[in-house]
mmCIF file of N, CA, C and O in Angstrom:
data_model
loop_
_atom_site.group_PDB
_atom_site.id
_atom_site.type_symbol
_atom_site.label_atom_id
_atom_site.label_comp_id
_atom_site.label_asym_id
_atom_site.label_seq_id
_atom_site.Cartn_x
_atom_site.Cartn_y
_atom_site.Cartn_z
ATOM 1 N N MET M 1 18.173 -4.112 -4.282
ATOM 2 C CA MET M 1 18.227 -3.003 -5.461
ATOM 3 C C MET M 1 16.674 -3.863 -5.672
ATOM 4 O O MET M 1 15.474 -4.145 -4.762
ATOM 5 N N TRP M 2 16.402 -2.750 -6.746
ATOM 6 C CA TRP M 2 15.714 -1.666 -7.084
ATOM 7 C C TRP M 2 14.289 -1.956 -8.006
ATOM 8 O O TRP M 2 15.241 -3.188 -9.610
ATOM 9 N N PHE M 3 13.490 -2.067 -7.722
ATOM 10 C CA PHE M 3 12.246 -3.054 -8.437
ATOM 11 C C PHE M 3 10.864 -2.181 -9.128
ATOM 12 O O PHE M 3 10.552 -1.478 -8.150
ATOM 13 N N ALA M 4 10.375 -2.434 -10.707
ATOM 14 C CA ALA M 4 9.378 -2.128 -10.514
ATOM 15 C C ALA M 4 7.670 -2.965 -10.480
ATOM 16 O O ALA M 4 9.065 -3.635 -11.623
ATOM 17 N N ILE M 5 7.179 -2.209 -9.870
ATOM 18 C CA ILE M 5 5.472 -3.246 -9.561
ATOM 19 C C ILE M 5 4.803 -2.530 -10.114
ATOM 20 O O ILE M 5 4.536 -1.838 -10.238
ATOM 21 N N VAL M 6 4.177 -2.975 -11.166
ATOM 22 C CA VAL M 6 3.510 -2.246 -12.072
ATOM 23 C C VAL M 6 2.190 -3.614 -12.142
ATOM 24 O O VAL M 6 2.279 -4.758 -12.249
ATOM 25 N N GLY M 7 0.699 -2.529 -11.947
ATOM 26 C CA GLY M 7 -0.434 -3.082 -11.588
ATOM 27 C C GLY M 7 -1.211 -2.884 -12.764
ATOM 28 O O GLY M 7 -1.187 -1.520 -12.579
ATOM 29 N N THR M 8 -1.967 -3.083 -13.038
ATOM 30 C CA THR M 8 -2.722 -3.193 -14.364
ATOM 31 C C THR M 8 -4.125 -3.232 -13.844
ATOM 32 O O THR M 8 -4.795 -4.376 -13.141
ATOM 33 N N ASP M 9 -5.052 -2.545 -13.751
ATOM 34 C CA ASP M 9 -6.880 -2.515 -12.946
ATOM 35 C C ASP M 9 -7.364 -3.522 -13.798
ATOM 36 O O ASP M 9 -7.286 -3.512 -15.150
ATOM 37 N N VAL M 10 -8.483 -4.600 -13.429
ATOM 38 C CA VAL M 10 -9.387 -4.964 -14.032
ATOM 39 C C VAL M 10 -9.974 -3.091 -14.357
ATOM 40 O O VAL M 10 -9.886 -2.408 -14.102
ATOM 41 N N PRO M 11 -11.154 -3.523 -15.289
ATOM 42 C CA PRO M 11 -12.638 -2.433 -15.169
ATOM 43 C C PRO M 11 -12.897 -1.908 -14.851
ATOM 44 O O PRO M 11 -13.730 -2.497 -13.691
ATOM 45 N N ASP M 12 -13.106 -0.750 -15.068
ATOM 46 C CA ASP M 12 -14.758 -0.440 -13.441
ATOM 47 C C ASP M 12 -13.592 -0.688 -12.101
ATOM 48 O O ASP M 12 -14.749 -0.585 -10.931
ATOM 49 N N SER M 13 -12.682 0.194 -11.556
ATOM 50 C CA SER M 13 -12.063 -0.854 -10.664
ATOM 51 C C SER M 13 -11.622 0.650 -8.874
ATOM 52 O O SER M 13 -11.725 -0.104 -8.575
ATOM 53 N N LEU M 14 -13.184 1.219 -9.485
ATOM 54 C CA LEU M 14 -12.667 3.011 -8.546
ATOM 55 C C LEU M 14 -12.586 2.913 -7.843
ATOM 56 O O LEU M 14 -12.171 3.420 -6.093
ATOM 57 N N GLU M 15 -14.193 2.362 -7.715
ATOM 58 C CA GLU M 15 -14.667 2.117 -6.795
ATOM 59 C C GLU M 15 -14.304 1.383 -5.646
ATOM 60 O O GLU M 15 -13.997 1.276 -4.436
ATOM 61 N N LYS M 16 -14.013 0.311 -5.806
ATOM 62 C CA LYS M 16 -13.073 -1.120 -5.687
ATOM 63 C C LYS M 16 -10.844 0.184 -4.635
ATOM 64 O O LYS M 16 -11.354 -1.257 -3.811
ATOM 65 N N ARG M 17 -11.179 0.506 -5.107
ATOM 66 C CA ARG M 17 -9.578 1.368 -5.813
ATOM 67 C C ARG M 17 -9.602 2.772 -4.486
ATOM 68 O O ARG M 17 -8.371 2.945 -3.140
ATOM 69 N N LYS M 18 -10.524 2.864 -4.463
ATOM 70 C CA LYS M 18 -10.822 3.381 -4.068
ATOM 71 C C LYS M 18 -10.728 2.809 -1.782
ATOM 72 O O LYS M 18 -10.767 3.494 -0.641
ATOM 73 N N ALA M 19 -11.977 2.177 -1.123
ATOM 74 C CA ALA M 19 -11.804 1.921 -0.053
ATOM 75 C C ALA M 19 -10.667 1.221 -0.254
ATOM 76 O O ALA M 19 -10.221 1.523 1.162
ATOM 77 N N ALA M 20 -9.229 0.285 -0.099
ATOM 78 C CA ALA M 20 -8.679 -0.534 -0.370
ATOM 79 C C ALA M 20 -7.495 0.874 -0.327
ATOM 80 O O ALA M 20 -6.385 0.040 0.083
ATOM 81 N N ARG M 21 -7.639 1.914 -0.248
ATOM 82 C CA ARG M 21 -6.642 2.355 -0.870
ATOM 83 C C ARG M 21 -5.430 2.977 0.115
ATOM 84 O O ARG M 21 -4.863 3.420 0.595
ATOM 85 N N PRO M 22 -6.857 3.508 1.634
ATOM 86 C CA PRO M 22 -6.250 4.050 3.081
ATOM 87 C C PRO M 22 -4.655 2.528 2.860
ATOM 88 O O PRO M 22 -3.992 2.670 3.673
ATOM 89 N N ALA M 23 -4.815 2.143 3.369
ATOM 90 C CA ALA M 23 -4.736 0.205 3.200
ATOM 91 C C ALA M 23 -3.208 -0.271 2.177
ATOM 92 O O ALA M 23 -2.628 -0.266 2.574
ATOM 93 N N HIS M 24 -3.454 0.426 1.161
ATOM 94 C CA HIS M 24 -2.764 0.038 0.048
ATOM 95 C C HIS M 24 -0.992 1.177 0.498
ATOM 96 O O HIS M 24 -0.082 1.515 1.050
ATOM 97 N N ILE M 25 -1.753 2.942 1.189
ATOM 98 C CA ILE M 25 -1.592 4.151 0.612
ATOM 99 C C ILE M 25 -0.205 3.503 2.386
ATOM 100 O O ILE M 25 0.830 4.576 2.487
ATOM 101 N N GLU M 26 -0.741 2.653 3.528
ATOM 102 C CA GLU M 26 0.403 2.425 4.791
ATOM 103 C C GLU M 26 1.021 1.841 4.348
ATOM 104 O O GLU M 26 2.169 1.791 5.349
ATOM 105 N N ARG M 27 0.881 1.503 3.283
ATOM 106 C CA ARG M 27 2.291 -0.471 3.123
ATOM 107 C C ARG M 27 3.506 0.669 2.277
ATOM 108 O O ARG M 27 4.764 0.547 2.244
ATOM 109 N N LEU M 28 2.740 1.716 1.621
ATOM 110 C CA LEU M 28 3.825 1.727 0.492
ATOM 111 C C LEU M 28 4.925 3.159 1.160
ATOM 112 O O LEU M 28 5.850 4.078 1.518
ATOM 113 N N GLN M 29 4.091 3.559 3.460
ATOM 114 C CA GLN M 29 4.579 4.686 3.886
ATOM 115 C C GLN M 29 5.421 4.242 4.633
ATOM 116 O O GLN M 29 6.564 4.437 4.527
ATOM 117 N N LYS M 30 5.218 2.431 5.158
ATOM 118 C CA LYS M 30 5.587 1.917 5.867
ATOM 119 C C LYS M 30 7.253 1.932 4.816
ATOM 120 O O LYS M 30 8.796 2.355 4.849
ATOM 121 N N LEU M 31 7.517 1.193 3.244
ATOM 122 C CA LEU M 31 8.226 1.287 2.316
ATOM 123 C C LEU M 31 8.861 3.321 2.467
ATOM 124 O O LEU M 31 10.015 2.679 2.337
ATOM 125 N N LEU M 32 8.571 3.759 2.360
ATOM 126 C CA LEU M 32 8.791 5.266 2.577
ATOM 127 C C LEU M 32 9.730 5.191 3.898
ATOM 128 O O LEU M 32 11.143 5.911 3.570
ATOM 129 N N ASP M 33 8.904 4.863 4.976
ATOM 130 C CA ASP M 33 9.731 5.833 6.177
ATOM 131 C C ASP M 33 10.746 4.913 6.389
ATOM 132 O O ASP M 33 11.750 5.119 7.365
ATOM 133 N N GLU M 34 11.034 3.808 5.097
ATOM 134 C CA GLU M 34 12.070 2.611 5.834
ATOM 135 C C GLU M 34 12.905 3.061 4.350
ATOM 136 O O GLU M 34 14.298 2.981 4.390
ATOM 137 N N GLY M 35 13.143 4.224 4.066
ATOM 138 C CA GLY M 35 14.108 4.451 2.548
ATOM 139 C C GLY M 35 14.057 3.928 1.059
ATOM 140 O O GLY M 35 14.759 3.720 0.472
ATOM 141 N N ARG M 36 13.126 3.040 1.481
ATOM 142 C CA ARG M 36 12.662 1.758 -0.038
ATOM 143 C C ARG M 36 11.924 2.227 -1.087
ATOM 144 O O ARG M 36 12.309 0.927 -2.305
ATOM 145 N N LEU M 37 12.082 2.824 -1.042
ATOM 146 C CA LEU M 37 10.199 3.567 -2.183
ATOM 147 C C LEU M 37 10.687 5.119 -2.602
ATOM 148 O O LEU M 37 11.369 5.800 -2.562
ATOM 149 N N LEU M 38 10.976 5.162 -4.357
ATOM 150 C CA LEU M 38 11.473 5.462 -4.710
ATOM 151 C C LEU M 38 10.946 6.548 -5.223
ATOM 152 O O LEU M 38 10.512 7.675 -5.185
ATOM 153 N N ILE M 39 9.762 5.820 -6.199
ATOM 154 C CA ILE M 39 7.636 7.010 -6.222
ATOM 155 C C ILE M 39 7.624 5.690 -6.542
ATOM 156 O O ILE M 39 6.914 4.515 -6.756
ATOM 157 N N ALA M 40 5.939 6.491 -6.467
ATOM 158 C CA ALA M 40 5.154 4.954 -6.545
ATOM 159 C C ALA M 40 3.646 5.918 -6.845
ATOM 160 O O ALA M 40 3.946 7.370 -6.462
ATOM 161 N N GLY M 41 2.909 5.757 -7.611
ATOM 162 C CA GLY M 41 1.143 6.586 -8.059
ATOM 163 C C GLY M 41 1.091 5.587 -9.009
ATOM 164 O O GLY M 41 1.622 4.385 -10.243
ATOM 165 N N PRO M 42 -0.775 6.410 -9.833
ATOM 166 C CA PRO M 42 -1.893 5.701 -10.219
ATOM 167 C C PRO M 42 -1.225 5.561 -11.528
ATOM 168 O O PRO M 42 -0.845 7.131 -11.785
ATOM 169 N N PHE M 43 -2.173 4.999 -12.417
ATOM 170 C CA PHE M 43 -1.943 6.157 -14.441
ATOM 171 C C PHE M 43 -3.591 6.239 -14.669
ATOM 172 O O PHE M 43 -4.463 5.404 -14.539
ATOM 173 N N PRO M 44 -3.747 7.591 -14.448
ATOM 174 C CA PRO M 44 -4.595 8.054 -14.850
ATOM 175 C C PRO M 44 -5.005 7.568 -16.139
ATOM 176 O O PRO M 44 -5.296 7.438 -17.368
ATOM 177 N N ALA M 45 -7.187 7.817 -16.603
ATOM 178 C CA ALA M 45 -7.261 6.653 -17.265
ATOM 179 C C ALA M 45 -7.465 7.747 -17.764
ATOM 180 O O ALA M 45 -7.233 7.254 -19.661
ATOM 181 N N ILE M 46 -6.999 8.468 -18.187
ATOM 182 C CA ILE M 46 -7.472 9.580 -19.072
ATOM 183 C C ILE M 46 -6.868 10.783 -18.871
ATOM 184 O O ILE M 46 -5.547 10.885 -17.630
ATOM 185 N N GLU M 47 -5.934 11.930 -19.247
ATOM 186 C CA GLU M 47 -5.314 12.549 -19.484
ATOM 187 C C GLU M 47 -5.696 13.809 -17.825
ATOM 188 O O GLU M 47 -6.355 15.513 -18.693
ATOM 189 N N SER M 48 -5.146 13.885 -17.215
ATOM 190 C CA SER M 48 -5.607 14.896 -16.191
ATOM 191 C C SER M 48 -5.156 13.845 -14.442
ATOM 192 O O SER M 48 -5.411 12.942 -14.473
ATOM 193 N N ASN M 49 -4.905 15.279 -13.868
ATOM 194 C CA ASN M 49 -4.301 14.824 -12.353
ATOM 195 C C ASN M 49 -5.806 13.621 -11.090
ATOM 196 O O ASN M 49 -5.388 13.994 -10.848
ATOM 197 N N ASP M 50 -7.342 14.376 -11.616
ATOM 198 C CA ASP M 50 -8.496 14.345 -11.604
ATOM 199 C C ASP M 50 -9.265 14.150 -12.419
ATOM 200 O O ASP M 50 -9.543 14.813 -12.854
ATOM 201 N N PRO M 51 -9.611 12.077 -12.792
ATOM 202 C CA PRO M 51 -9.651 11.644 -13.892
ATOM 203 C C PRO M 51 -10.940 11.676 -13.491
ATOM 204 O O PRO M 51 -11.867 11.117 -14.147
ATOM 205 N N GLY M 52 -11.234 12.121 -12.283
ATOM 206 C CA GLY M 52 -13.718 11.432 -11.818
ATOM 207 C C GLY M 52 -13.417 10.479 -12.117
ATOM 208 O O GLY M 52 -12.246 9.374 -11.709
ATOM 209 N N PRO M 53 -14.547 9.888 -12.487
ATOM 210 C CA PRO M 53 -15.348 8.805 -12.254
ATOM 211 C C PRO M 53 -13.972 8.011 -13.969
ATOM 212 O O PRO M 53 -15.203 6.760 -13.471
ATOM 213 N N ALA M 54 -13.267 8.745 -14.231
ATOM 214 C CA ALA M 54 -12.757 7.808 -15.221
ATOM 215 C C ALA M 54 -11.682 6.951 -14.856
ATOM 216 O O ALA M 54 -11.501 5.107 -15.481
ATOM 217 N N GLY M 55 -11.599 6.653 -13.687
ATOM 218 C CA GLY M 55 -10.895 6.629 -12.452
ATOM 219 C C GLY M 55 -9.221 5.818 -13.458
ATOM 220 O O GLY M 55 -8.855 6.991 -13.538
ATOM 221 N N PHE M 56 -8.802 5.218 -12.991
ATOM 222 C CA PHE M 56 -7.176 4.649 -12.904
ATOM 223 C C PHE M 56 -7.200 3.334 -14.148
ATOM 224 O O PHE M 56 -8.029 1.990 -14.424
ATOM 225 N N THR M 57 -6.028 2.968 -15.098
ATOM 226 C CA THR M 57 -5.509 1.472 -15.443
ATOM 227 C C THR M 57 -4.736 0.701 -14.403
ATOM 228 O O THR M 57 -4.817 -0.256 -14.686
ATOM 229 N N GLY M 58 -3.480 1.957 -13.559
ATOM 230 C CA GLY M 58 -2.874 0.868 -13.136
ATOM 231 C C GLY M 58 -2.009 1.667 -11.964
ATOM 232 O O GLY M 58 -1.842 3.009 -11.445
ATOM 233 N N SER M 59 -0.690 1.073 -11.731
ATOM 234 C CA SER M 59 -0.398 1.826 -11.106
ATOM 235 C C SER M 59 1.513 1.219 -10.764
ATOM 236 O O SER M 59 1.547 0.073 -11.693
ATOM 237 N N LEU M 60 2.516 2.322 -10.885
ATOM 238 C CA LEU M 60 3.767 1.693 -11.000
ATOM 239 C C LEU M 60 4.237 2.386 -9.405
ATOM 240 O O LEU M 60 4.129 3.135 -8.809
ATOM 241 N N ILE M 61 4.747 1.295 -8.425
ATOM 242 C CA ILE M 61 5.911 1.179 -7.605
ATOM 243 C C ILE M 61 7.033 1.474 -7.424
ATOM 244 O O ILE M 61 7.339 0.127 -8.047
ATOM 245 N N LEU M 62 8.167 1.718 -7.569
ATOM 246 C CA LEU M 62 9.832 1.847 -7.889
ATOM 247 C C LEU M 62 10.326 1.809 -6.153
ATOM 248 O O LEU M 62 9.980 2.789 -6.141
ATOM 249 N N ALA M 63 10.622 0.542 -5.912
ATOM 250 C CA ALA M 63 11.070 0.755 -4.438
ATOM 251 C C ALA M 63 12.109 -1.049 -4.322
ATOM 252 O O ALA M 63 11.823 -1.007 -5.513
ATOM 253 N N GLU M 64 12.534 -0.503 -3.377
ATOM 254 C CA GLU M 64 14.211 -1.606 -3.197
ATOM 255 C C GLU M 64 13.826 -2.548 -2.320
ATOM 256 O O GLU M 64 12.741 -2.349 -1.161
ATOM 257 N N PHE M 65 14.602 -3.838 -2.102
ATOM 258 C CA PHE M 65 14.086 -5.373 -2.578
ATOM 259 C C PHE M 65 15.559 -5.566 -1.879
ATOM 260 O O PHE M 65 15.208 -6.126 -3.530
ATOM 261 N N PRO M 66 15.023 -7.103 -1.027
ATOM 262 C CA PRO M 66 16.648 -7.676 -1.690
ATOM 263 C C PRO M 66 16.404 -8.602 -2.713
ATOM 264 O O PRO M 66 17.907 -8.710 -2.296
ATOM 265 N N SER M 67 15.490 -9.145 -3.275
ATOM 266 C CA SER M 67 15.465 -10.160 -4.515
ATOM 267 C C SER M 67 13.878 -9.561 -4.877
ATOM 268 O O SER M 67 13.613 -9.266 -4.980
ATOM 269 N N GLN M 68 14.161 -9.921 -6.058
ATOM 270 C CA GLN M 68 13.089 -10.794 -6.280
ATOM 271 C C GLN M 68 12.112 -11.220 -5.745
ATOM 272 O O GLN M 68 10.477 -10.748 -6.180
ATOM 273 N N ALA M 69 12.219 -12.076 -5.486
ATOM 274 C CA ALA M 69 11.538 -13.005 -4.580
ATOM 275 C C ALA M 69 9.989 -12.393 -3.833
ATOM 276 O O ALA M 69 9.315 -11.900 -3.862
ATOM 277 N N GLU M 70 11.292 -11.590 -3.573
ATOM 278 C CA GLU M 70 10.396 -11.009 -1.433
ATOM 279 C C GLU M 70 9.555 -8.893 -2.670
ATOM 280 O O GLU M 70 8.972 -9.327 -1.554
ATOM 281 N N ALA M 71 10.092 -8.722 -4.207
ATOM 282 C CA ALA M 71 9.655 -7.988 -4.666
ATOM 283 C C ALA M 71 7.801 -8.588 -4.908
ATOM 284 O O ALA M 71 7.195 -8.115 -4.408
ATOM 285 N N GLU M 72 8.310 -9.770 -5.599
ATOM 286 C CA GLU M 72 7.185 -10.448 -6.044
ATOM 287 C C GLU M 72 6.151 -10.781 -4.734
ATOM 288 O O GLU M 72 5.007 -10.197 -4.552
ATOM 289 N N ALA M 73 6.649 -11.388 -3.124
ATOM 290 C CA ALA M 73 5.456 -11.778 -2.097
ATOM 291 C C ALA M 73 4.889 -10.174 -1.877
ATOM 292 O O ALA M 73 4.315 -10.246 -1.270
ATOM 293 N N TRP M 74 5.393 -9.601 -0.937
ATOM 294 C CA TRP M 74 5.212 -7.804 -1.352
ATOM 295 C C TRP M 74 3.715 -7.554 -1.915
ATOM 296 O O TRP M 74 2.725 -7.654 -1.558
ATOM 297 N N ALA M 75 4.356 -7.633 -3.613
ATOM 298 C CA ALA M 75 2.288 -7.623 -4.428
ATOM 299 C C ALA M 75 2.137 -8.004 -3.703
ATOM 300 O O ALA M 75 1.199 -7.739 -3.923
ATOM 301 N N LYS M 76 2.222 -9.032 -4.228
ATOM 302 C CA LYS M 76 1.944 -10.495 -3.762
ATOM 303 C C LYS M 76 0.210 -10.071 -3.327
ATOM 304 O O LYS M 76 -1.090 -10.437 -3.466
ATOM 305 N N VAL M 77 1.152 -9.324 -1.330
ATOM 306 C CA VAL M 77 -0.784 -9.261 -1.219
ATOM 307 C C VAL M 77 -1.079 -7.452 0.225
ATOM 308 O O VAL M 77 -1.656 -7.672 0.545
ATOM 309 N N ASP M 78 -0.316 -7.047 -1.422
ATOM 310 C CA ASP M 78 -1.090 -5.891 -2.034
ATOM 311 C C ASP M 78 -3.198 -5.359 -1.354
ATOM 312 O O ASP M 78 -3.480 -6.427 -2.303
ATOM 313 N N PRO M 79 -2.784 -4.608 -0.801
ATOM 314 C CA PRO M 79 -4.402 -4.235 -0.587
ATOM 315 C C PRO M 79 -5.382 -3.536 -1.543
ATOM 316 O O PRO M 79 -6.054 -4.464 -1.926
ATOM 317 N N TYR M 80 -4.838 -3.357 -3.119
ATOM 318 C CA TYR M 80 -5.562 -3.446 -4.159
ATOM 319 C C TYR M 80 -4.997 -5.058 -4.551
ATOM 320 O O TYR M 80 -6.456 -5.177 -5.066
ATOM 321 N N VAL M 81 -4.983 -5.593 -4.731
ATOM 322 C CA VAL M 81 -5.060 -7.110 -5.490
ATOM 323 C C VAL M 81 -5.660 -8.084 -4.761
ATOM 324 O O VAL M 81 -6.674 -8.723 -5.307
ATOM 325 N N ASP M 82 -5.915 -7.658 -2.934
ATOM 326 C CA ASP M 82 -6.847 -8.464 -1.828
ATOM 327 C C ASP M 82 -7.874 -7.554 -2.769
ATOM 328 O O ASP M 82 -9.370 -8.904 -2.426
ATOM 329 N N ALA M 83 -8.602 -6.538 -2.878
ATOM 330 C CA ALA M 83 -10.233 -5.753 -3.010
ATOM 331 C C ALA M 83 -10.458 -6.277 -4.876
ATOM 332 O O ALA M 83 -11.410 -5.759 -5.083
ATOM 333 N N GLY M 84 -9.363 -6.935 -5.643
ATOM 334 C CA GLY M 84 -10.030 -7.090 -7.065
ATOM 335 C C GLY M 84 -9.662 -5.951 -7.521
ATOM 336 O O GLY M 84 -10.152 -5.442 -9.017
ATOM 337 N N VAL M 85 -8.036 -5.220 -7.144
ATOM 338 C CA VAL M 85 -8.788 -3.747 -8.437
ATOM 339 C C VAL M 85 -7.835 -4.476 -9.838
ATOM 340 O O VAL M 85 -7.745 -4.212 -10.105
ATOM 341 N N TYR M 86 -6.369 -5.096 -9.434
ATOM 342 C CA TYR M 86 -5.156 -5.144 -9.977
ATOM 343 C C TYR M 86 -5.746 -6.397 -10.414
ATOM 344 O O TYR M 86 -5.680 -7.895 -10.126
ATOM 345 N N ALA M 87 -5.998 -6.267 -12.406
ATOM 346 C CA ALA M 87 -5.954 -7.886 -12.558
ATOM 347 C C ALA M 87 -4.965 -8.504 -12.862
ATOM 348 O O ALA M 87 -4.286 -9.472 -13.006
ATOM 349 N N SER M 88 -3.956 -7.743 -13.343
ATOM 350 C CA SER M 88 -2.526 -8.155 -12.519
ATOM 351 C C SER M 88 -1.149 -7.075 -12.480
ATOM 352 O O SER M 88 -1.598 -6.104 -12.140
ATOM 353 N N VAL M 89 -0.003 -8.327 -11.654
ATOM 354 C CA VAL M 89 0.769 -6.829 -10.930
ATOM 355 C C VAL M 89 2.491 -7.994 -12.003
ATOM 356 O O VAL M 89 2.199 -9.586 -11.729
ATOM 357 N N SER M 90 3.122 -7.628 -12.536
ATOM 358 C CA SER M 90 4.281 -7.202 -12.701
ATOM 359 C C SER M 90 4.707 -6.811 -12.013
ATOM 360 O O SER M 90 4.853 -6.094 -11.451
ATOM 361 N N VAL M 91 6.418 -8.249 -11.565
ATOM 362 C CA VAL M 91 7.024 -7.636 -10.696
ATOM 363 C C VAL M 91 8.764 -7.858 -12.279
ATOM 364 O O VAL M 91 8.446 -8.672 -12.278
ATOM 365 N N LYS M 92 9.676 -5.907 -12.329
ATOM 366 C CA LYS M 92 11.013 -6.638 -12.781
ATOM 367 C C LYS M 92 11.853 -5.622 -12.249
ATOM 368 O O LYS M 92 11.603 -4.868 -12.028
ATOM 369 N N PRO M 93 13.440 -6.427 -12.252
ATOM 370 C CA PRO M 93 14.764 -5.722 -11.579
ATOM 371 C C PRO M 93 14.956 -3.837 -12.757
ATOM 372 O O PRO M 93 14.180 -4.237 -14.097
ATOM 373 N N PHE M 94 15.118 -2.665 -11.885
ATOM 374 C CA PHE M 94 15.248 -1.988 -12.439
ATOM 375 C C PHE M 94 16.627 -0.825 -11.939
ATOM 376 O O PHE M 94 16.262 -0.979 -10.413
ATOM 377 N N ILE M 95 16.811 -0.315 -12.518
ATOM 378 C CA ILE M 95 18.358 0.415 -12.711
ATOM 379 C C ILE M 95 18.142 1.671 -12.826
ATOM 380 O O ILE M 95 17.729 1.792 -13.625
ATOM 381 N N LYS M 96 18.249 2.314 -11.444
ATOM 382 C CA LYS M 96 18.135 4.259 -10.975
ATOM 383 C C LYS M 96 18.945 4.622 -11.939
ATOM 384 O O LYS M 96 20.516 5.090 -11.352
ATOM 385 N N ALA M 97 20.096 5.312 -13.646
ATOM 386 C CA ALA M 97 20.805 5.460 -13.658
ATOM 387 C C ALA M 97 20.649 6.454 -13.412
ATOM 388 O O ALA M 97 21.704 7.472 -12.857
ATOM 389 N N LEU M 98 19.421 7.794 -14.162
ATOM 390 C CA LEU M 98 19.622 9.330 -13.718
ATOM 391 C C LEU M 98 18.011 8.883 -13.229
ATOM 392 O O LEU M 98 17.144 8.787 -13.686
ATOM 393 N N PRO M 99 18.303 10.620 -12.351
ATOM 394 C CA PRO M 99 19.241 11.234 -12.313
ATOM 395 C C PRO M 99 19.958 10.067 -10.744
ATOM 396 O O PRO M 99 19.730 10.031 -10.129
ATOM 397 N N ARG M 100 21.317 10.961 -11.214
ATOM 398 C CA ARG M 100 22.215 9.972 -10.556
ATOM 399 C C ARG M 100 21.861 11.236 -9.122
ATOM 400 O O ARG M 100 21.689 11.931 -8.684
ATOM 401 N N ALA M 101 22.298 10.553 -8.059
ATOM 402 C CA ALA M 101 22.032 10.582 -6.386
ATOM 403 C C ALA M 101 23.789 10.718 -6.223
ATOM 404 O O ALA M 101 24.818 10.753 -6.949
#
């Protein structure tokens, strides 16, 4: 099943985010290589593709896992969690209705 993983950043997380990004992207790339990543990306703090020092407010990952427990376990050890980027992370089941595959 698909799961929506939403991380909410702590204030002023940009430098922590930059430092942990390579490891974070490596994990996402593994999901992509396995065909289990639908989409992933950050929420900019301002309406811009490059928010600069304004940074980001969080991230969204839509990925496939065998169970919610496994999705939660995967999210719990994300490099952004370990680096203190995320204040909180939620994991919810997700049904992809459109576009149809």
